[in-house]
Amino acid sequence: MTERRVGSKLRTAGIALAAASLMSACVSPVAGPGGNYARPIGNAPVTANPTPYSTALYCLADYARRYNLPSPRMAVGRISDYTGSVSADGGRQVTQGASLMATSALAKSGARVVERYDTSISELELRYANNRLIGDEGPNAPADSNYRRILAGQVPGSDFYLVGGITEVNYNIRSAGFDAGVGETDTDQPGSGLIQGKIYVMNVALDLRLVQTTTLEVVDVISYQKQIIGREISAGVFDFLNGNVFDVSAGTGGMEPVQLAVRALIERATLEMMANLYGAPGPEVCLNASNDPLNTVGATGGFYPAYDNTGTNNGQTRADPSRWHDGRDGAVRRGRY
C-alpha cells in the first residue's frame, strides 16, 4: 500500500474520530445531574404574533371605546380547510386552526366574544350542576344548600357569528429560476462551480360570512386571497485535489409562512366586518387616536380584567418579549428559590 493511500485513510479516520467526539460532547447515554441526556438548543423568547392588520384591529377597539360604541356579542363557528391539500410529509398543508385565529382577531378588535366553538366543559358542568354535584361554597351558606344553582338566562346569547373556510391553495402561480456552471475538462486544473436560483409564487384564499344568530340571515360576506412568495439561492464547488474529491456547497432560502398568511386573511376580514358593525368609516378613525384608557386590547389579543386593577396589572406588558423569561427578565431570576 502506498504512503498516499495510508495517509488518506489516516485522515479519514481522524475526521471520523473528531466527528464522533463532537457528537458525544452534545449527547450522553447517561442522564446528567438535571435528569436530561442533552440540553435543548435555542433560547428565542415567546413574542407576539401580529400581522400587518393587527395594529388596525386594536386601533378599532380604541375607536369603539372612545365613542362608547357597544359591541354586539360575537361567536365563532367552524372555519374549516376546504382545500384538502396535503403536504409532502403527510400532514395538512393549511392550518386547521382558523377558528382560533378568528377568535383572537375579534378580541383584538374589542368585540365581546361568547364561546360556541368548544362548549364541552360548560355542558359537562351544567349537567353536574343539574344533578347538584358541583358546590359553590359561601361563608354563610348552609351545608345542605351550597350546590351551584342553575338560573334562567344566565348564559348570554350571541348576536352574530363567524363561519366560513379556507377555499383555495394554488401552487406555482408563477415561477422563475436560473442555473449556471463552469468547469474544466482537465482534472489537473481547478474544479467546476455551479450557482442556482429559484423564485415562485403561490396563494391562499378565504371566504367568511357573518350570520345573525336569531334570524340566520347572512348579513356580511367577504372573500380575500393573499399571494405567498418563496425563494432559494445555492452555489457549489466540485474539485479533485491530489486524488481527493471535494464537494462544497452553500445556499439560502426562505418562504413566506403560509399559516401566517391565513392569519392575515382572517384579521383583514374581521377588521372589515367589525368596522361595519361599529360604523367606522375607514382607517381614518386611527388619526389622532388617544390611548385606550382601559389598556385591555393589544397585539396579543384582548382580556377582561379579573379585578379592578387595570392600572397595575400585566395587561400592558403581554407583548414584551423579555417578560417572564428566566434568561431575559431579571425580576424572575431574582425571585428564584
XYZ file of C-alpha atoms in Angstrom:
337
model
C 0.000 0.000 0.000
C 1.423 3.358 -0.979
C 2.121 6.153 1.501
C -0.547 8.318 -0.190
C -3.283 5.725 0.471
C -2.147 5.212 4.063
C -2.187 8.964 4.661
C -5.634 9.279 3.107
C -7.046 6.531 5.331
C -5.486 8.094 8.415
C -7.011 11.453 7.572
C -10.414 9.825 7.050
C -10.160 8.013 10.371
C -9.131 11.225 12.109
C -12.110 13.118 10.708
C -14.494 10.337 11.773
C -12.991 10.289 15.287
C -13.305 14.065 15.609
C -16.932 13.945 14.481
C -17.721 11.185 16.985
C -16.072 13.173 19.785
C -18.078 16.259 18.877
C -21.340 14.304 18.928
C -20.523 12.654 22.261
C -19.921 16.088 23.789
C -23.515 17.097 22.897
C -25.349 13.872 23.787
C -24.607 11.489 26.631
C -26.017 7.964 27.130
C -26.173 8.746 30.866
C -28.554 11.364 32.231
C -26.826 14.349 33.780
C -27.475 15.951 37.190
C -30.529 17.749 35.808
C -32.106 14.491 34.615
C -31.603 15.088 30.876
C -29.426 13.384 28.288
C -28.982 16.614 26.356
C -29.744 20.286 26.757
C -32.175 21.596 24.137
C -30.764 24.264 21.848
C -32.385 27.604 21.202
C -33.379 30.404 23.559
C -35.644 32.649 21.493
C -38.293 34.236 23.740
C -42.027 33.991 23.221
C -43.205 37.003 21.223
C -46.454 38.408 19.938
C -47.666 37.096 16.590
C -49.085 40.124 14.772
C -49.918 40.632 11.111
C -49.903 43.949 9.220
C -53.589 44.297 10.229
C -53.211 43.773 13.998
C -52.477 47.433 14.727
C -55.660 48.454 12.905
C -57.681 45.930 14.918
C -56.796 47.347 18.307
C -56.994 50.863 16.890
C -60.584 49.964 16.011
C -61.113 48.813 19.594
C -59.817 52.180 20.846
C -62.204 53.962 18.477
C -65.182 51.968 19.791
C -64.333 52.684 23.413
C -63.562 56.336 22.806
C -67.019 56.938 21.344
C -68.775 54.390 23.583
C -69.861 52.229 20.665
C -71.308 48.988 22.018
C -70.021 45.771 20.525
C -72.521 43.051 19.679
C -71.822 39.670 21.207
C -69.801 37.666 18.695
C -69.272 33.920 18.383
C -67.058 31.860 16.096
C -68.143 28.647 14.422
C -66.241 26.301 12.156
C -63.809 27.940 9.756
C -62.559 24.806 8.064
C -59.953 23.942 5.458
C -61.899 23.026 2.337
C -58.873 22.749 0.056
C -57.984 19.175 1.001
C -54.319 19.936 0.325
C -51.748 17.629 1.905
C -48.050 18.377 2.361
C -45.219 16.071 1.340
C -44.823 14.664 4.862
C -48.487 13.653 5.027
C -49.849 16.484 7.170
C -52.234 19.209 6.183
C -50.753 21.992 4.106
C -53.053 24.644 5.568
C -53.767 25.267 9.239
C -56.783 23.659 10.871
C -56.913 26.413 13.491
C -58.570 29.202 11.524
C -61.445 29.401 14.044
C -58.969 30.061 16.844
C -57.326 32.799 14.770
C -60.737 34.407 14.236
C -61.401 34.429 17.994
C -58.080 36.200 18.578
C -58.865 38.709 15.831
C -62.264 39.505 17.365
C -60.626 40.004 20.755
C -58.118 42.430 19.215
C -60.985 44.432 17.743
C -62.536 44.887 21.187
C -65.532 42.676 20.445
C -67.436 40.905 23.186
C -66.934 37.221 22.417
C -69.047 34.321 23.696
C -67.795 30.757 23.411
C -69.580 28.482 20.980
C -66.702 26.583 19.367
C -65.900 24.263 22.294
C -68.599 24.165 24.968
C -67.818 20.666 26.249
C -66.640 21.814 29.703
C -69.614 24.128 30.219
C -72.066 21.452 29.141
C -70.454 18.912 31.474
C -70.544 21.290 34.434
C -74.136 22.229 33.626
C -75.040 18.559 33.748
C -73.215 18.144 37.065
C -74.873 21.257 38.478
C -78.275 19.995 37.370
C -77.617 16.874 39.484
C -76.381 19.026 42.390
C -72.861 17.593 42.166
C -70.992 20.933 41.960
C -70.682 23.032 45.068
C -70.327 26.810 45.320
C -69.450 27.278 48.957
C -70.034 30.592 50.670
C -69.077 31.812 54.141
C -72.699 31.815 55.365
C -74.173 29.128 53.131
C -75.900 26.270 54.968
C -74.373 22.851 54.449
C -77.405 21.498 52.618
C -77.660 24.354 50.076
C -74.123 25.045 48.849
C -74.619 23.476 45.433
C -74.466 25.547 42.290
C -77.777 26.975 41.163
C -78.884 26.982 37.537
C -80.553 30.282 36.743
C -82.704 31.011 33.733
C -80.953 33.329 31.306
C -77.532 33.098 32.964
C -75.762 32.372 29.651
C -75.685 35.406 27.336
C -76.566 34.737 23.737
C -74.646 35.765 20.656
C -75.860 38.407 18.231
C -73.672 37.364 15.286
C -71.309 34.519 14.499
C -68.476 33.993 12.039
C -68.257 30.900 9.835
C -66.557 30.079 6.559
C -63.482 28.340 5.319
C -60.166 28.350 3.516
C -61.239 27.704 -0.047
C -58.140 27.948 -2.249
C -54.497 26.892 -2.239
C -52.911 27.460 -5.641
C -49.339 26.322 -6.117
C -46.798 27.732 -8.518
C -48.847 30.608 -9.874
C -45.621 31.902 -11.343
C -42.045 30.651 -11.008
C -38.646 31.547 -12.389
C -35.114 30.277 -11.995
C -31.602 30.165 -13.334
C -28.521 27.987 -13.032
C -25.024 28.499 -14.364
C -21.990 26.247 -14.221
C -18.344 26.343 -15.230
C -15.694 23.621 -15.302
C -12.505 22.260 -16.840
C -12.153 19.095 -18.852
C -8.658 18.551 -17.424
C -8.785 17.121 -13.894
C -5.434 18.723 -13.061
C -6.992 22.175 -13.441
C -9.184 23.915 -10.834
C -12.596 22.287 -10.462
C -16.086 23.224 -11.537
C -18.649 25.541 -9.952
C -22.416 25.898 -10.046
C -24.852 28.604 -8.949
C -28.653 28.263 -8.895
C -31.570 30.490 -8.044
C -35.313 29.895 -7.870
C -38.351 32.018 -7.056
C -42.006 31.004 -7.042
C -45.402 32.363 -6.019
C -48.487 30.618 -4.581
C -51.642 31.876 -2.882
C -54.336 31.021 -0.341
C -57.919 32.312 -0.266
C -60.589 32.640 2.395
C -64.368 33.050 2.343
C -66.040 34.278 5.548
C -69.647 35.116 6.298
C -71.253 36.897 9.224
C -74.583 35.418 10.305
C -77.188 36.979 12.587
C -77.818 34.354 15.237
C -81.528 34.910 15.854
C -82.612 35.000 12.209
C -79.795 33.045 10.499
C -79.619 35.842 7.956
C -76.192 36.247 6.309
C -75.508 39.946 6.833
C -71.914 40.182 5.556
C -69.736 38.124 3.210
C -66.054 38.679 2.459
C -63.696 36.807 0.131
C -59.949 37.524 0.150
C -56.809 35.976 -1.263
C -53.152 36.524 -0.429
C -50.120 35.624 -2.506
C -47.075 33.985 -0.909
C -43.533 34.121 -2.243
C -40.614 31.724 -1.843
C -37.009 31.941 -2.998
C -33.842 29.858 -2.948
C -30.229 30.559 -3.915
C -27.413 27.991 -3.814
C -23.833 27.686 -5.023
C -21.296 24.889 -5.001
C -17.758 23.881 -5.977
C -16.647 20.407 -7.057
C -12.915 19.608 -7.346
C -10.240 16.917 -7.359
C -7.089 17.678 -5.360
C -4.283 15.134 -5.108
C -6.634 12.230 -5.595
C -9.232 13.532 -3.097
C -12.721 14.652 -4.074
C -14.132 17.849 -2.586
C -17.764 18.890 -2.967
C -18.632 22.103 -1.132
C -21.977 23.842 -1.434
C -23.944 26.506 0.392
C -27.268 28.161 -0.043
C -30.038 30.192 1.446
C -33.760 30.105 1.003
C -36.973 31.266 2.551
C -40.698 31.128 2.138
C -43.331 33.459 3.471
C -45.221 31.488 6.164
C -48.419 30.016 4.767
C -50.191 29.870 8.127
C -49.312 33.486 8.926
C -50.838 34.405 5.567
C -54.067 32.682 6.662
C -53.989 34.690 9.913
C -53.572 37.903 7.893
C -56.579 36.971 5.738
C -58.724 36.366 8.812
C -57.615 39.567 10.533
C -58.336 41.664 7.446
C -61.801 40.111 7.047
C -62.578 40.511 10.761
C -61.392 44.113 10.638
C -63.744 44.954 7.784
C -66.735 43.252 9.398
C -66.205 44.826 12.831
C -65.652 48.260 11.267
C -69.066 47.861 9.655
C -70.686 46.854 12.976
C -69.049 49.798 14.762
C -69.981 52.187 11.953
C -66.341 53.154 11.402
C -65.839 54.832 8.022
C -62.326 53.535 7.453
C -58.665 53.771 8.536
C -59.021 57.496 9.160
C -60.538 56.675 12.573
C -56.995 55.906 13.727
C -55.848 59.507 13.165
C -55.199 61.380 16.431
C -56.407 58.398 18.405
C -55.947 58.688 22.141
C -54.630 55.778 24.157
C -57.097 53.157 25.257
C -57.977 54.142 28.836
C -58.632 50.525 29.827
C -55.490 49.038 28.250
C -57.237 45.734 27.658
C -56.535 45.327 23.938
C -53.155 44.834 22.299
C -51.102 42.841 19.827
C -51.701 39.579 21.684
C -55.496 39.892 21.914
C -57.937 41.246 24.463
C -58.971 40.375 28.020
C -61.411 41.155 30.787
C -59.633 42.318 33.969
C -60.040 39.805 36.779
C -60.014 42.647 39.308
C -60.343 46.420 39.214
C -56.632 46.873 38.669
C -56.165 47.864 35.027
C -53.573 50.453 36.048
C -51.257 47.917 37.692
C -51.939 44.522 36.122
C -49.884 42.785 33.428
C -52.144 43.779 30.513
C -49.729 46.389 29.136
C -46.713 44.057 29.105
C -48.079 40.995 27.317
C -46.272 41.804 24.071
C -42.881 42.395 25.759
C -40.604 39.522 24.614
C -38.463 39.713 27.775
C -41.246 39.464 30.349
C -41.270 36.273 32.479
C -38.257 34.847 30.546
C -35.778 33.420 33.050
C -32.826 34.446 30.893
C -34.015 37.931 29.922
C -36.083 39.223 32.844
C -34.021 39.999 35.940
C -37.086 40.018 38.176
C -37.640 36.307 37.522
C -34.017 35.429 38.264
C -34.038 37.407 41.499
C -37.249 35.731 42.543
C -35.953 32.166 42.289
C -35.999 29.989 45.358
